[in-house]
Coordinates of N, CA and C in Angstrom, one line a residue:
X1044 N 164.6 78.8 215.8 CA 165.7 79.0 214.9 C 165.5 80.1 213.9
X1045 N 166.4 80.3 212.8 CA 166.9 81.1 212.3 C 165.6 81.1 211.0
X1046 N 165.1 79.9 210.8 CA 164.4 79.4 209.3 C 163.1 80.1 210.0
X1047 N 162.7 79.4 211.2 CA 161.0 80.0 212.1 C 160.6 81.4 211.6
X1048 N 161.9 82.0 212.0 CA 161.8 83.8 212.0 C 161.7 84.3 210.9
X1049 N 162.3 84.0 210.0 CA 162.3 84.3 208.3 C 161.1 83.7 207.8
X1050 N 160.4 82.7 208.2 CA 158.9 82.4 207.7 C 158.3 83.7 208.3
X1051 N 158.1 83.8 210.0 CA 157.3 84.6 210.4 C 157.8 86.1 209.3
X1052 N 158.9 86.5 209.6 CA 158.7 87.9 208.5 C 158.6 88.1 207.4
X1053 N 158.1 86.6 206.4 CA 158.0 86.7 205.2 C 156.8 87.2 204.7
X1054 N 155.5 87.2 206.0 CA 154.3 88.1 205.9 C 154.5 89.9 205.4
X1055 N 155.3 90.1 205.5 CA 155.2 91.7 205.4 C 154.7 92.4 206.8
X1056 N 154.1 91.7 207.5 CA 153.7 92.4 208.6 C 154.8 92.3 209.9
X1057 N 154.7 91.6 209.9 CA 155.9 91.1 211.0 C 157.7 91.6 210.7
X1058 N 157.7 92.8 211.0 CA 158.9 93.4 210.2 C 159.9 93.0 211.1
X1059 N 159.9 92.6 212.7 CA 161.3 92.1 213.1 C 160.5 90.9 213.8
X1060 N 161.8 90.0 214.6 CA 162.0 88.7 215.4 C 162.8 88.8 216.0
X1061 N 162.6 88.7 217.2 CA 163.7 88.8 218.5 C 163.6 88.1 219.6
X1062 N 164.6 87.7 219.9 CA 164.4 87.0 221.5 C 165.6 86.5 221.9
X1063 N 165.3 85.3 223.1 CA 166.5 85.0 223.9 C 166.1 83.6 224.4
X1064 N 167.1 82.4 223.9 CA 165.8 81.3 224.3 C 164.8 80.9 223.9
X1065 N 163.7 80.8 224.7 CA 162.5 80.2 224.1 C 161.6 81.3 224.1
X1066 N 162.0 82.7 224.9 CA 161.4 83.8 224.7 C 161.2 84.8 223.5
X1067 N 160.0 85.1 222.3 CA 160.5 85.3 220.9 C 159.9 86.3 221.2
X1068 N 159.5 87.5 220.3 CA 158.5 88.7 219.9 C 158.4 88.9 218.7
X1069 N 157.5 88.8 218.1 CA 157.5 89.8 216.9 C 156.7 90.9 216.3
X1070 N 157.8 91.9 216.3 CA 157.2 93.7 216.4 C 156.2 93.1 214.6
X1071 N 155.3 93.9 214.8 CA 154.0 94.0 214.0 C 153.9 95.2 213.2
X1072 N 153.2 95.7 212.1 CA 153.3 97.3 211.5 C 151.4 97.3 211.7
X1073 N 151.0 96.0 212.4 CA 149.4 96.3 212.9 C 149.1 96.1 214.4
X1074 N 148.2 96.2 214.8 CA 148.0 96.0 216.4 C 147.9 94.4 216.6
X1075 N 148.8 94.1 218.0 CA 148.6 92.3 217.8 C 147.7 91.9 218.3
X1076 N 146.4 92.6 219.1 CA 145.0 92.3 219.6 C 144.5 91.3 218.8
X1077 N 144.1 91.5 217.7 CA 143.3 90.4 216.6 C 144.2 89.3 215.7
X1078 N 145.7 89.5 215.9 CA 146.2 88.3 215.9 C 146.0 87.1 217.0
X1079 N 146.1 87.7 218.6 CA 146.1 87.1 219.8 C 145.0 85.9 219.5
X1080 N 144.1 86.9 219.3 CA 142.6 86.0 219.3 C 142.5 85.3 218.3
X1081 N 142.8 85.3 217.5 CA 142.9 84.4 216.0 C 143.6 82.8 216.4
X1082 N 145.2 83.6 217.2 CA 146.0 82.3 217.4 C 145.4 81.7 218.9
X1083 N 144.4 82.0 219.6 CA 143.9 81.4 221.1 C 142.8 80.7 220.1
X1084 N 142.0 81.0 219.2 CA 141.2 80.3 218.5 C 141.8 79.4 217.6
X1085 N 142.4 79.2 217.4 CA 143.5 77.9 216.8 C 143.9 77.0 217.8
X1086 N 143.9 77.4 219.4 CA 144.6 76.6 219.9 C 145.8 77.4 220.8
X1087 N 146.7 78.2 220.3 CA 147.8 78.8 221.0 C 147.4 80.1 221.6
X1088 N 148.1 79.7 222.6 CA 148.4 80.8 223.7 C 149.4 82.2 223.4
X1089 N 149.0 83.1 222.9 CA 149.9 83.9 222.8 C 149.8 85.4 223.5
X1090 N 150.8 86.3 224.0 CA 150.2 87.8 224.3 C 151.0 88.8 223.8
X1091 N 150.2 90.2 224.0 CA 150.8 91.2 223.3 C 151.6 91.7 224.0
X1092 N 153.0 92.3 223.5 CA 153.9 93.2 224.5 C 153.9 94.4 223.6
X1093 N 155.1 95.3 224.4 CA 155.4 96.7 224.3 C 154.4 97.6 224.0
X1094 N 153.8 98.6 223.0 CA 152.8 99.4 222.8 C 151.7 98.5 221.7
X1095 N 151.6 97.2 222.2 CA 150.8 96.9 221.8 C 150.9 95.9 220.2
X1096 N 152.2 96.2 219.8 CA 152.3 95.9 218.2 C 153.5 94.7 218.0
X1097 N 153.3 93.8 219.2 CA 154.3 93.0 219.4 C 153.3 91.8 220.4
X1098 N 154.2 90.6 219.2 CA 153.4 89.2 219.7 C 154.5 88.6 220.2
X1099 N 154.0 88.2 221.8 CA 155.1 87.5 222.4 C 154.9 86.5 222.9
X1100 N 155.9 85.6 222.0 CA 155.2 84.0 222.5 C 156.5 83.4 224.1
X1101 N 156.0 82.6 224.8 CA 156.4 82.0 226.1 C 156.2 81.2 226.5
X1102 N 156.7 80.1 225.4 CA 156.2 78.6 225.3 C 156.9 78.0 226.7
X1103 N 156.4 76.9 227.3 CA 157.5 75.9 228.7 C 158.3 75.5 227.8
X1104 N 159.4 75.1 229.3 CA 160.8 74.4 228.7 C 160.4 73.5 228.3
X1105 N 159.5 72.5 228.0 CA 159.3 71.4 228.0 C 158.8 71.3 226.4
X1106 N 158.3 72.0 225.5 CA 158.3 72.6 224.0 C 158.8 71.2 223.4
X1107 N 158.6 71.1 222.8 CA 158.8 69.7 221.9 C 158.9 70.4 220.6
X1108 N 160.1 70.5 219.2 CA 160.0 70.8 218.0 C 159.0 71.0 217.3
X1109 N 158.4 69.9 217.8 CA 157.1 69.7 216.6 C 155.9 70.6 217.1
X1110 N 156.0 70.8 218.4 CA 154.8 72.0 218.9 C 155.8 73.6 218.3
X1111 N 156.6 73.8 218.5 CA 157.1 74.9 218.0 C 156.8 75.5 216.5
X1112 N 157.4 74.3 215.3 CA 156.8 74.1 214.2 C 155.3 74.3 214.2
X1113 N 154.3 73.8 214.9 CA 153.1 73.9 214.6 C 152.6 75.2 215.5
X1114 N 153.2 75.9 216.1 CA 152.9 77.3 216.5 C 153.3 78.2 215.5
X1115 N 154.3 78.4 214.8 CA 155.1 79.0 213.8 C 153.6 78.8 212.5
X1116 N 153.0 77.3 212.5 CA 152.3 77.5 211.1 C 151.0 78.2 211.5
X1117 N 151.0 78.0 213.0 CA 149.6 78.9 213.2 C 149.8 80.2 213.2
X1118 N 150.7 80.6 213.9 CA 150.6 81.9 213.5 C 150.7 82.4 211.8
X1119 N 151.6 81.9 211.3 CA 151.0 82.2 209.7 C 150.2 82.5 209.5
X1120 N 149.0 81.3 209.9 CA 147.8 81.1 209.1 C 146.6 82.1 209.6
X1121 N 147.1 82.6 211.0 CA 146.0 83.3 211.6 C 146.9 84.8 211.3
X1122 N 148.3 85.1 210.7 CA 147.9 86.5 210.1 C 147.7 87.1 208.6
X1123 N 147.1 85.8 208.2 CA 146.5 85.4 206.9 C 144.9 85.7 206.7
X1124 N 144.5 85.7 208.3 CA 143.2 86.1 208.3 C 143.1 87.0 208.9
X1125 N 144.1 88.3 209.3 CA 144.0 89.6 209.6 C 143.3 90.3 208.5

């Protein structure tokens, strides 16, 4: 939803959010390589699209709110430790 996306770009790094579905990206102003690994070290699955500066998450239909929510706080927290 609309609240997810506005956390994620309240980093300053994450300057857009985009998607379709349960398909999201968010363009980066850093490389998403050492986010990726941050958030597989927490637990989530995530990978990098377009030239590298975009985190695309590709959760199953099967996503439950509360896994959504707690992917949204990990990623915070792991580009807290960028």
């Amino acid at each position: 939803g609309g609240g997810r996306r506005a956390a994620l770009r309240g980093d300053g790094r994450m300057v857009e959010v985009s998607g379709s579905g349960l398909l999201a990206g968010g363009k980066l102003t850093v490389p998403a390589g050492p986010l990726v690994a941050i958030c597989r070290e927490a637990g989530l699955l995530v990978i990098t699209a377009g030239a590298g500066d975009v985190l695309r998450l590709l959760p199953p239909l099967v996503v439950s709110e509360s896994e959504v929510t707690k992917a949204v706080a990990i990623i915070k927290d792991a580009m807290g430790k960028l």
